[in-house]
XYZ file of C-alpha atoms in Angstrom:
597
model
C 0.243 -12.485 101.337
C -0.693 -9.462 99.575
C 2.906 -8.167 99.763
C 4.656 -11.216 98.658
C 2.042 -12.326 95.051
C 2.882 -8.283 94.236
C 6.704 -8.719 94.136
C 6.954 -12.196 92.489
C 6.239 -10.626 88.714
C 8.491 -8.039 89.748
C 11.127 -10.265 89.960
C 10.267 -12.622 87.277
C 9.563 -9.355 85.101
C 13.957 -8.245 86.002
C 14.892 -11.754 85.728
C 12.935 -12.013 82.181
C 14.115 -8.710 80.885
C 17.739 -9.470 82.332
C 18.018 -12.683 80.478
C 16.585 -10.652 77.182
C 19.388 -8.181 77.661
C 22.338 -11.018 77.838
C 20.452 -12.617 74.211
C 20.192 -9.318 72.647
C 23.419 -8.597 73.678
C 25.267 -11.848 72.355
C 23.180 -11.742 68.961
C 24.267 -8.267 68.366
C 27.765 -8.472 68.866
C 28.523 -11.542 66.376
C 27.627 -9.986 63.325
C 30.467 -7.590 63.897
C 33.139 -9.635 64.747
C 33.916 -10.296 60.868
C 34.294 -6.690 60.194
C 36.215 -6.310 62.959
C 38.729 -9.388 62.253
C 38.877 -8.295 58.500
C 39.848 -4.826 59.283
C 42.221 -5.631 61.935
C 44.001 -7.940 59.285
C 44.297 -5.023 56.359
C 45.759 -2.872 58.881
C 48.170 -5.247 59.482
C 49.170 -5.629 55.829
C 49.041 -2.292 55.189
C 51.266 -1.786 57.904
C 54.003 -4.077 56.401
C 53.491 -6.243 59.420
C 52.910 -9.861 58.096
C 53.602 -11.324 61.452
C 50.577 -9.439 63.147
C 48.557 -10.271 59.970
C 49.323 -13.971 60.408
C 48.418 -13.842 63.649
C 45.064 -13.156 62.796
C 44.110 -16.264 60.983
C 43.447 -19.974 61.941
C 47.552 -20.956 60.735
C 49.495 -18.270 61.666
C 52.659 -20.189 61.047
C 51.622 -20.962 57.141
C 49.817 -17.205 56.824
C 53.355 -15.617 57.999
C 55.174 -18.050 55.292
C 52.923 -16.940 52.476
C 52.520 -13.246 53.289
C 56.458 -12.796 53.489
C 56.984 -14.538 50.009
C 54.513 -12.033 48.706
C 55.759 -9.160 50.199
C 59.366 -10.135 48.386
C 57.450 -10.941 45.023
C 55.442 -7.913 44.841
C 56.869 -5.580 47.095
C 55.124 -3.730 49.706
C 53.484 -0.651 48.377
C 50.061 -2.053 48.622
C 46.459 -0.955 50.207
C 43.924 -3.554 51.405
C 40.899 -2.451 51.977
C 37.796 -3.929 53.272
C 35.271 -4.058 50.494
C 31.976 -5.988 52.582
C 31.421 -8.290 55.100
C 28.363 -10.928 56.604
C 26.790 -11.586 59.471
C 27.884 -15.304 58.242
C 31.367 -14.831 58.270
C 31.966 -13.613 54.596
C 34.567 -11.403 54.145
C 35.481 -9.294 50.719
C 38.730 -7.499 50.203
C 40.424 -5.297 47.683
C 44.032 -5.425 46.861
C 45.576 -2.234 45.468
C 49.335 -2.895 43.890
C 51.897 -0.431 42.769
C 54.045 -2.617 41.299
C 57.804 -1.385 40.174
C 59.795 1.741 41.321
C 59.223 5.323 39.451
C 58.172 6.539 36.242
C 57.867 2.771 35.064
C 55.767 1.705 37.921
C 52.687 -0.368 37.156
C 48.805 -0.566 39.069
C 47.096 -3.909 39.673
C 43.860 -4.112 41.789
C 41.749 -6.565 42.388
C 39.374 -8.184 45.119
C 39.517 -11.561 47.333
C 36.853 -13.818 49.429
C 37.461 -15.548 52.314
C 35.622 -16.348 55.609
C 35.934 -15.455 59.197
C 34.898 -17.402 61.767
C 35.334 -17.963 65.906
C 37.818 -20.688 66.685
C 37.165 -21.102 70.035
C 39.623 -18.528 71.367
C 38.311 -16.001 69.796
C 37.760 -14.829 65.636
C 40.357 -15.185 62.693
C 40.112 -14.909 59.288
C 40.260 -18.986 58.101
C 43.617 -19.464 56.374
C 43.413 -19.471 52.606
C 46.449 -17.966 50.421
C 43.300 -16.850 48.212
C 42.724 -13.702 50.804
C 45.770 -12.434 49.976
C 45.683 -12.707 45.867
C 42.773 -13.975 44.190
C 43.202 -17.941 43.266
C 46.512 -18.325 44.880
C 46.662 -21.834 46.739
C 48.877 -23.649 48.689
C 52.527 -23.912 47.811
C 52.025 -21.177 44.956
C 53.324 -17.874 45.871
C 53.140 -14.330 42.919
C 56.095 -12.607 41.438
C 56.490 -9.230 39.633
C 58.231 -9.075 36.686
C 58.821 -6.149 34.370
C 59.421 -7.000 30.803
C 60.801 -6.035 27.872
C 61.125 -5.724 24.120
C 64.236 -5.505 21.689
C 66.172 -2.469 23.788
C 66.468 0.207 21.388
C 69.981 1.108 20.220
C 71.332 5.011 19.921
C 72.046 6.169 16.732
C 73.916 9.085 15.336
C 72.428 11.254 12.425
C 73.527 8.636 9.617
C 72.703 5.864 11.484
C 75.608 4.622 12.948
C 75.102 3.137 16.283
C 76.858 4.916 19.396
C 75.237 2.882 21.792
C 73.410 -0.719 22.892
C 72.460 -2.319 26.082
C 75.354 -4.837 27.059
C 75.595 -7.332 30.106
C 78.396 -5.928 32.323
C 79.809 -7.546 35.431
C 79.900 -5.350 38.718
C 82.850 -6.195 40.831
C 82.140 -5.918 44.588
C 84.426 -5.882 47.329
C 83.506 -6.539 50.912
C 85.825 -4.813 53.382
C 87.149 -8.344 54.451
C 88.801 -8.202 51.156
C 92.729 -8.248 50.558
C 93.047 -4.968 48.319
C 96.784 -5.933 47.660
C 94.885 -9.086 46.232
C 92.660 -7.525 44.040
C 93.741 -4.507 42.721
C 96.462 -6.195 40.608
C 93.853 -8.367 38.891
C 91.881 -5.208 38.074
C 94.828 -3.184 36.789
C 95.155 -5.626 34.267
C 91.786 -3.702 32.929
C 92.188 0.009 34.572
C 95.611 0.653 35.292
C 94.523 3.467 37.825
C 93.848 0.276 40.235
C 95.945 0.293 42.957
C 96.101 -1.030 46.339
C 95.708 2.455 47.492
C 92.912 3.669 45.579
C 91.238 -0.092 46.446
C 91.895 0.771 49.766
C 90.368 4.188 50.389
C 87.166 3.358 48.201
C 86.617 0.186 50.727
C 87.109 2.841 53.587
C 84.565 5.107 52.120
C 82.370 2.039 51.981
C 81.713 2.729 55.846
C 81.563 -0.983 56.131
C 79.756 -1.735 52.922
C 80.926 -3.579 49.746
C 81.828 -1.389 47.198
C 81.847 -1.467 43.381
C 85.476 -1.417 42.406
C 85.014 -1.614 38.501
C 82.473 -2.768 36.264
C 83.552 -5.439 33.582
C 82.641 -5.247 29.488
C 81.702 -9.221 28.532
C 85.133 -9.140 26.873
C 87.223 -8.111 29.666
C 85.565 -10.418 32.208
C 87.019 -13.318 30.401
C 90.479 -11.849 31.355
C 90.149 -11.887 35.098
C 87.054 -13.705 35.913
C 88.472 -16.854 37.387
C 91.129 -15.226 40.135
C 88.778 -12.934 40.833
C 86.087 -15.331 41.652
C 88.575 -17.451 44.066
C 89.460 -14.217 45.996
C 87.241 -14.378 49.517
C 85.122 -10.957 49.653
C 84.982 -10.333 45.727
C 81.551 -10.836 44.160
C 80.625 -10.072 40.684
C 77.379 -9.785 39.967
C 75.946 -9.024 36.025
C 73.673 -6.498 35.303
C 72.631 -4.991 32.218
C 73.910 -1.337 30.682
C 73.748 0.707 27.998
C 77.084 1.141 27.129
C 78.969 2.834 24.408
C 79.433 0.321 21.332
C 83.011 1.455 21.114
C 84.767 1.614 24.435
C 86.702 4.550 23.730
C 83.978 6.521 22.635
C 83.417 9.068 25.296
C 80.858 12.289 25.371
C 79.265 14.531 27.972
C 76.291 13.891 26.260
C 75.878 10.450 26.785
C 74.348 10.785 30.467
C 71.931 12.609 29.142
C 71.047 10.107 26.037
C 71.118 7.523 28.535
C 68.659 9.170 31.011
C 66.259 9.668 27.665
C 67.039 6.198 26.476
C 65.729 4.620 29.611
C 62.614 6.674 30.218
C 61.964 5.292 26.989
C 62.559 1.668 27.606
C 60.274 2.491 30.514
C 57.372 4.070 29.075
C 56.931 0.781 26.913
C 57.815 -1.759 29.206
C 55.545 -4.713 29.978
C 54.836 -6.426 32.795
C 53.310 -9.720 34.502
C 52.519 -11.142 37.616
C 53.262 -14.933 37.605
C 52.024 -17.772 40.350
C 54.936 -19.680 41.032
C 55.087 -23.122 42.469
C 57.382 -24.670 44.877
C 59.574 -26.721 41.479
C 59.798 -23.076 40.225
C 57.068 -23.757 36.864
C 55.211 -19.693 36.684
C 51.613 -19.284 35.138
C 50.966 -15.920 33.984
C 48.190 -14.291 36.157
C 47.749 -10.565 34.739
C 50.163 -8.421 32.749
C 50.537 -6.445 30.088
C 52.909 -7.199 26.890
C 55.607 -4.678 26.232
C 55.630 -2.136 23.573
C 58.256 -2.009 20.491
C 60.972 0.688 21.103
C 62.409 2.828 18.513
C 66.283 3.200 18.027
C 66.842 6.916 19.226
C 68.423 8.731 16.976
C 70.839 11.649 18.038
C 72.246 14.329 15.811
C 75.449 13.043 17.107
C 78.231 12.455 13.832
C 80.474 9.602 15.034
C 82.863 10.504 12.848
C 83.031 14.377 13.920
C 82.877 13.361 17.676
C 85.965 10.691 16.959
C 87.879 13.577 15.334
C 87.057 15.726 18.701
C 87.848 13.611 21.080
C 91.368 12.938 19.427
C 91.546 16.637 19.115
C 91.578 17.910 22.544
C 92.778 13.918 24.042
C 96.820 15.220 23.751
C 95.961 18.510 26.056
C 96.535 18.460 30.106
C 94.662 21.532 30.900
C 90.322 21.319 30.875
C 89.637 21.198 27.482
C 86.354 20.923 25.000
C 85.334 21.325 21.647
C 81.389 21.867 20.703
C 80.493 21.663 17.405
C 77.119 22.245 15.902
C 75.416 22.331 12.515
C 73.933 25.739 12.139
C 70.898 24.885 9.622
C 69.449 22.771 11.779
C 70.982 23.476 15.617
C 71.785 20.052 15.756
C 74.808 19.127 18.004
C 77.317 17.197 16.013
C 80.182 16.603 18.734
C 80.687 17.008 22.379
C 84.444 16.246 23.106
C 86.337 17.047 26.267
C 90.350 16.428 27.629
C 90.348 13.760 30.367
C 90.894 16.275 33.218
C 87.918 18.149 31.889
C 85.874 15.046 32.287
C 87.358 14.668 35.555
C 85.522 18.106 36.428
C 82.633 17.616 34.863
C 80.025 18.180 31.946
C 82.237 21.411 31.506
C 81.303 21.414 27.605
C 77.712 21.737 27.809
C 77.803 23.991 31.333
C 80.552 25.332 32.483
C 80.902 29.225 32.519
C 83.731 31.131 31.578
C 84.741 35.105 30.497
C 84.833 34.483 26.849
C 87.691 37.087 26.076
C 87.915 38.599 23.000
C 85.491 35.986 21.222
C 82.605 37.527 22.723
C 83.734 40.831 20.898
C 81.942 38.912 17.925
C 78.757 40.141 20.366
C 80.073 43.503 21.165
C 80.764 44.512 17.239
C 76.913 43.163 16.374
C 75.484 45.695 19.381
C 78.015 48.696 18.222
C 76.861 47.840 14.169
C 72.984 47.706 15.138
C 73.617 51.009 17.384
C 73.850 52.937 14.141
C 76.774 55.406 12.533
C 79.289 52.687 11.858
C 80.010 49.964 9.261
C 82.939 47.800 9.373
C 84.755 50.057 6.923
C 84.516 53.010 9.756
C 88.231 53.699 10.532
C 88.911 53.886 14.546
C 91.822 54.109 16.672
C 93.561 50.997 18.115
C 96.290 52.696 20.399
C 98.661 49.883 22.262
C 96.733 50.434 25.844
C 94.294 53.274 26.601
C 92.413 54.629 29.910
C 88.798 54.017 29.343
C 86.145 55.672 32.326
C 88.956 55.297 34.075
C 90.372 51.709 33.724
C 93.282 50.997 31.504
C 92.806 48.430 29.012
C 95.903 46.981 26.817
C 96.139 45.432 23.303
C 97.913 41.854 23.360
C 101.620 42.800 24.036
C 100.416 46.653 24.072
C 100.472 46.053 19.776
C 99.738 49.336 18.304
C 97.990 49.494 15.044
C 96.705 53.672 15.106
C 93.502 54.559 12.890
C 92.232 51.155 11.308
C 89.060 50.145 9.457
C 86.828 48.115 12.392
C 87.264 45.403 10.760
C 90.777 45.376 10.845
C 90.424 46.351 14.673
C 88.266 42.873 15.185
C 90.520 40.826 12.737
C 93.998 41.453 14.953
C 91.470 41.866 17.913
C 91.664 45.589 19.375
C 90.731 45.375 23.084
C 91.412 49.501 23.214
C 88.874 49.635 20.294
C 86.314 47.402 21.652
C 86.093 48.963 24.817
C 85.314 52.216 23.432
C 82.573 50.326 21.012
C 81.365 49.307 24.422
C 81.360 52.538 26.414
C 78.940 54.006 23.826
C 76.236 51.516 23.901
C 72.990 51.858 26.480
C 73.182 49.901 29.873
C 71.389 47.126 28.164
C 73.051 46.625 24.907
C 75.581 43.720 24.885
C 72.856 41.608 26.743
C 70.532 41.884 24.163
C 73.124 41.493 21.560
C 74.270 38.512 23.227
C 70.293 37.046 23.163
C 70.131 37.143 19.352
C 72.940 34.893 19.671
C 71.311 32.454 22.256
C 73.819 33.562 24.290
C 72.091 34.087 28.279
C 68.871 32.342 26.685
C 68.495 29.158 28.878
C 67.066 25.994 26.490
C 65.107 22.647 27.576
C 66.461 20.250 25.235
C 65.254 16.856 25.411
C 68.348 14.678 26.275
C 70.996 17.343 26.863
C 71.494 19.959 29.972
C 73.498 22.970 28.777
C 73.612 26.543 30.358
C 74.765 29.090 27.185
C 75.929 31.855 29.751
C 75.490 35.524 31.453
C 75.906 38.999 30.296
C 74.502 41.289 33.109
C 72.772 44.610 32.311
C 76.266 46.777 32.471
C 75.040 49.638 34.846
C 77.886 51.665 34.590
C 80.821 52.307 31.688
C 83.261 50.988 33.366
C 81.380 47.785 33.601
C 80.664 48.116 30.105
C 84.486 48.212 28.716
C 85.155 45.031 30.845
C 81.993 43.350 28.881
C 82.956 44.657 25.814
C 85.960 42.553 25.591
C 84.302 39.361 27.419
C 85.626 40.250 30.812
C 84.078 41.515 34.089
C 81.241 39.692 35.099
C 80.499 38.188 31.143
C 80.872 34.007 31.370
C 79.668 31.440 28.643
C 80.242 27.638 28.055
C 81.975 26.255 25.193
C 78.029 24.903 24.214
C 77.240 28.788 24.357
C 80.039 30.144 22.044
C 79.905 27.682 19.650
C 76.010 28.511 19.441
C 77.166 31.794 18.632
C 79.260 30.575 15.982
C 75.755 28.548 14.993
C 74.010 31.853 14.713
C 76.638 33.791 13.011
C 76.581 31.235 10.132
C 73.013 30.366 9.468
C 72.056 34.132 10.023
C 69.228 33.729 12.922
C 69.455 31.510 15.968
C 68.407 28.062 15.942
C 67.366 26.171 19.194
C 69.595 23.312 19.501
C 68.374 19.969 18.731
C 70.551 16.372 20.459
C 67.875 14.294 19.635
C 66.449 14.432 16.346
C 63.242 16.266 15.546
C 63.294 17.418 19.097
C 64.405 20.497 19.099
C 65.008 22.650 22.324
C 63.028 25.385 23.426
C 64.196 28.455 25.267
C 63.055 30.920 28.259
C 63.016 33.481 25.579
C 62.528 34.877 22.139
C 65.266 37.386 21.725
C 64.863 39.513 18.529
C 66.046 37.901 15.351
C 69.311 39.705 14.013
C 69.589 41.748 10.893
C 70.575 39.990 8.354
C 73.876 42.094 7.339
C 74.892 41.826 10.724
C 75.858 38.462 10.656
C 76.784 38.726 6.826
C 79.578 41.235 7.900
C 80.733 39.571 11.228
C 81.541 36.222 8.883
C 83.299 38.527 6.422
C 85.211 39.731 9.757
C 86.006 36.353 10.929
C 87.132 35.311 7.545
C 89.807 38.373 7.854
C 90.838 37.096 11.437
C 91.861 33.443 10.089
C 93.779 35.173 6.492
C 95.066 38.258 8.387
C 94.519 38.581 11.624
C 95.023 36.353 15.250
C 94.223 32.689 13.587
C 96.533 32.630 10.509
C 98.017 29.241 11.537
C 94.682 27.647 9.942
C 94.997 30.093 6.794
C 95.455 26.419 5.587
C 91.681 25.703 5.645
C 89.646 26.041 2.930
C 86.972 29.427 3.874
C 87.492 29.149 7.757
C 86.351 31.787 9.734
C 86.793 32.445 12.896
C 87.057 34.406 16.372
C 90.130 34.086 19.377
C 90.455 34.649 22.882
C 92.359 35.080 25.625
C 90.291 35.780 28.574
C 91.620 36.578 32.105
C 90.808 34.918 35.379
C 92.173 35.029 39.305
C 92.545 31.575 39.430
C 95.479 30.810 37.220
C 96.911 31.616 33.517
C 94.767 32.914 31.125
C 91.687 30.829 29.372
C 92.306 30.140 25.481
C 89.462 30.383 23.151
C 89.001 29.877 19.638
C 85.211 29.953 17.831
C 85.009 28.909 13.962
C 82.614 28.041 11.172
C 83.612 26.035 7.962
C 80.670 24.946 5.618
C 77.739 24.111 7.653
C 79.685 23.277 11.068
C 80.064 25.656 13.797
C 81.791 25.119 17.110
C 84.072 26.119 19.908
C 87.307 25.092 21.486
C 88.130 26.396 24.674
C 91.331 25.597 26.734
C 91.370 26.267 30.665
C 94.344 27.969 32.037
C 96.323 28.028 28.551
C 98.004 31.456 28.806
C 97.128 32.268 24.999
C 94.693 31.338 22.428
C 97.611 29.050 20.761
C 96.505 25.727 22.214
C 92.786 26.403 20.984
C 93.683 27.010 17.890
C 95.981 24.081 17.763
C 93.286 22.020 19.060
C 91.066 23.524 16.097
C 93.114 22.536 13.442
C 93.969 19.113 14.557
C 90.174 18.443 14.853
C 89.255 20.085 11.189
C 92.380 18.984 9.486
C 91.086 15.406 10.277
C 87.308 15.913 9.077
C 87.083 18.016 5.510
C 85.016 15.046 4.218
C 82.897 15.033 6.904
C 81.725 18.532 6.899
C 78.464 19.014 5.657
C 78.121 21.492 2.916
């Protein structure tokens, strides 16, 4: 008896406290069960994984529907978070959007209610399209739009426009395409169209469609139709700045175009509109777009026509580069067709300069000390200099001459002693005052000027001093020698104006009767010297060359300045100066009017 009334409240006492245990334990895991559910369902979204997010609410079918129309409205580079929960099923998240792609790429947060609760196999969140964006019901889904004022235009230094957003029409081919089909209809438009050249850029497609030529509004009218009926051609429109006449062409136009659409952009506007199933949109949050300026280059239309027609007859890589030396401002960018072929080569490809960097190795030799360009010096036909021999042009022989004689019919013999007797450093720092090896950030143009390596030895030094060796420079950096040469100091070039370019370095400014004697030089080179073909125009001055290379015939070079326009024409593989400085004088013959003064 005694035994058996002392275990009974031991067992009621388990059976009491293991009931307590089973109540405790049920009341304390429900309040977590929305926390869990919501954060289980941002994971999911954040994951890209609508499916698994669906799957997590009460209508998995109808969450999947409206998550995927969201995802292709808004894109997916989102974070949900969870913001709060309640024992009572409340749930609280925030949304945060990066709406757009890149620099014009737009942020949109905000937070959403909803309600967890257990359906009976277990908790979901309770389907309502509001948990995903804020007021969004049934049969609504959200869009992203960017948008847009007036696109700005580009403008050359009097106004003129260059360029203007147009609609163009892409025309894609699938690889089920007949090329023999559709390359005839696009010759009609770009004659280098063939079923060939169709062929190989579907092939390079790897299977894809490929963009075979894109269509100006006016020649889409020509070929729309047949193209249209052809299975595998699509065209789709898209919008371009384009040049506002079609045969305008530049190097510097990539770059204008690259500045013109950070522009368009930076002021863009943007909105995020609830759509309904007949397609009517609501504006839900957005921002209005901001007025854009017409960019204004220092670009002269009629200069860069007068280029481009200039160097448009020659077969080899060709370029001209003018610039207006008062202000650095580029006025014309021109290059041959097989130049463009290459390349920007105007603004950055590197060449040995020849005897037009000899404008550089006279300014070192002046600045040195003991000579003026009166000093008389020998020009012998060839001579051995620190052991290399270095020839005249045809081994001419002009004996004792005034220097600047010697630079007028362009003395290699005489240059390269000039050279020999300056320090390691010289010609590179002679070439700095000139911009020449200076590197420049210039908003809306990419340019490299050139090299001109500390000469360690003389030898080294005579192949420098007549632009040769390991010397190189781009038509942009000669003709901003030219630039300096004229206005007396460097200027940083300027493409867009008021923006002008800054550089890596401040080289020292030159001397002022430096410069005024190398123009009185290059005057003498055009009346008596190598460039008496354009003795014809009024006060030219200017600077040949002929530079050597392994590759192929010599480079031709020609450098000038008339009134306040400097520039550079160089010729690849030309043999002599000749086409340079035939290129020169078909492109200044054409523009005295336009030359400012």
């Amino acid at each position: 008896m005694i035994d058996r009334v002392r275990t009974e409240p031991r067992a009621l006492f388990a059976a009491v406290l293991s009931l307590t245990l089973i109540v405790v334990g049920c009341s304390s895991d429900k309040p977590d069960q929305p926390a869990k559910i919501a954060q289980q369902f941002v994971t999911a979204l954040n994951n890209d994984d609508g499916n698994a997010a669906a799957a997590l609410t009460s209508d998995p079918a109808k969450a999947a529907d409206a998550i995927g129309k969201m995802y292709d409205g808004l894109g997916k580079d989102v974070k949900f978070d969870v913001k709060s929960t309640e024992e009572s099923g409340a749930v609280e998240l925030a949304a945060q959007w990066t709406l757009g792609q890149g620099e014009a790429a737009k942020r949109w947060s905000y937070t959403t209610r909803g309600k967890a609760s257990d359906s009976g196999q277990g908790w979901r969140i309770d389907w309502d399209p509001a948990i995903l964006v804020a007021g969004l019901t049934e049969g609504h889904t959200v869009r992203f739009l960017p948008t847009h004022s007036t696109p700005a235009r580009v403008l050359d230094r009097a106004g003129q426009e260059l360029m203007t957003e147009q609609v163009v029409t892409l025309v894609n081919v699938a690889p089920s395409a007949d090329a023999a089909a559709v390359a005839p209809l696009l010759a009609q438009i770009d004659p280098a169209v063939t079923p060939a050249s169709l062929s190989a850029d579907i092939a390079a497609g790897q299977g894809n469609p490929v963009t075979a030529l894109i269509l100006r509004e006016q020649d889409l009218a020509k070929v729309e139709a047949p193209l249209s009926a052809l299975p595998g051609v699509t065209l789709a429109k898209q919008t371009r700045l384009l040049t506002t006449d079609r045969t305008l062409t530049s190097p510097t136009f990539s770059g204008v175009t690259e500045l013109w659409q950070e522009a368009q952009d930076a002021a863009a506007g943007w909105s995020v509109e609830v759509v309904a199933d007949d397609g009517t949109a609501t504006k839900l949050v957005g921002e209005d777009a901001k007025p854009t300026p017409d960019l204004t280059t220092t670009l002269d239309l009629g200069l860069q026509q007068a280029a481009e027609a200039a160097v448009a007859p020659l077969q080899q890589q060709a370029a001209i580069v003018a610039i207006r030396p008062s202000t650095g401002g580029i006025l014309a960018v021109a290059q041959s067709a097989s130049a463009d072929a290459q390349g920007p080569i105007a603004l950055t490809g590197l060449y040995p300069p020849g005897s037009t960097f000899k404008t550089v190795t006279v300014s070192a030799a002046l600045q040195a000390g003991g000579l003026t360009p009166d000093t008389v010096l020998p020009c012998p036909g060839s001579a051995n200099i620190e052991g290399r021999t270095i020839p005249n042009d045809e081994n001419f022989d002009l004996g004792q001459v005034p220097l600047h004689t010697a630079f007028a019919r362009s003395c290699n013999t005489t240059m390269g002693r000039l050279a020999v007797g300056l320090p390691p450093n010289g010609l590179q720092k002679a070439a700095e005052q000139f911009g020449l090896g200076v590197d420049y950030v210039t908003p809306g143009l990419v340019t490299v000027t050139g090299t001109v390596p500390v000469a360690d030895t003389p030898a080294a030094r005579v192949e420098s001093g007549i632009g040769q060796g390991s010397v190189t420079a781009s038509p942009f950096g000669m003709a901003l020698v030219a630039a300096t040469i004229a206005h007396g100091s460097l200027q940083a070039p300027m493409f867009v104006d008021g923006r002008r370019g800054t550089g890596n370095r401040t080289p020292s400014p030159l001397p002022a009767n430096i410069t005024d004697q190398l123009s009185t030089m290059m005057r003498e080179t055009v009346t008596a010297g190598t460039a008496t073909i354009l003795n014809d125009i009024p006060d030219l001055r200017g600077k040949t060359g002929t530079a050597e290379h392994e590759n192929g015939a010599a480079h031709g070079w020609f450098v000038g300045i008339e009134g306040d326009l400097a520039f550079a024409v160089f010729v690849a593989d030309a043999g002599s100066s000749t086409p340079a400085l035939e290129a020169a004088g078909r492109f200044l013959r054409n523009v005295q009017p336009l030359i400012p003064r």
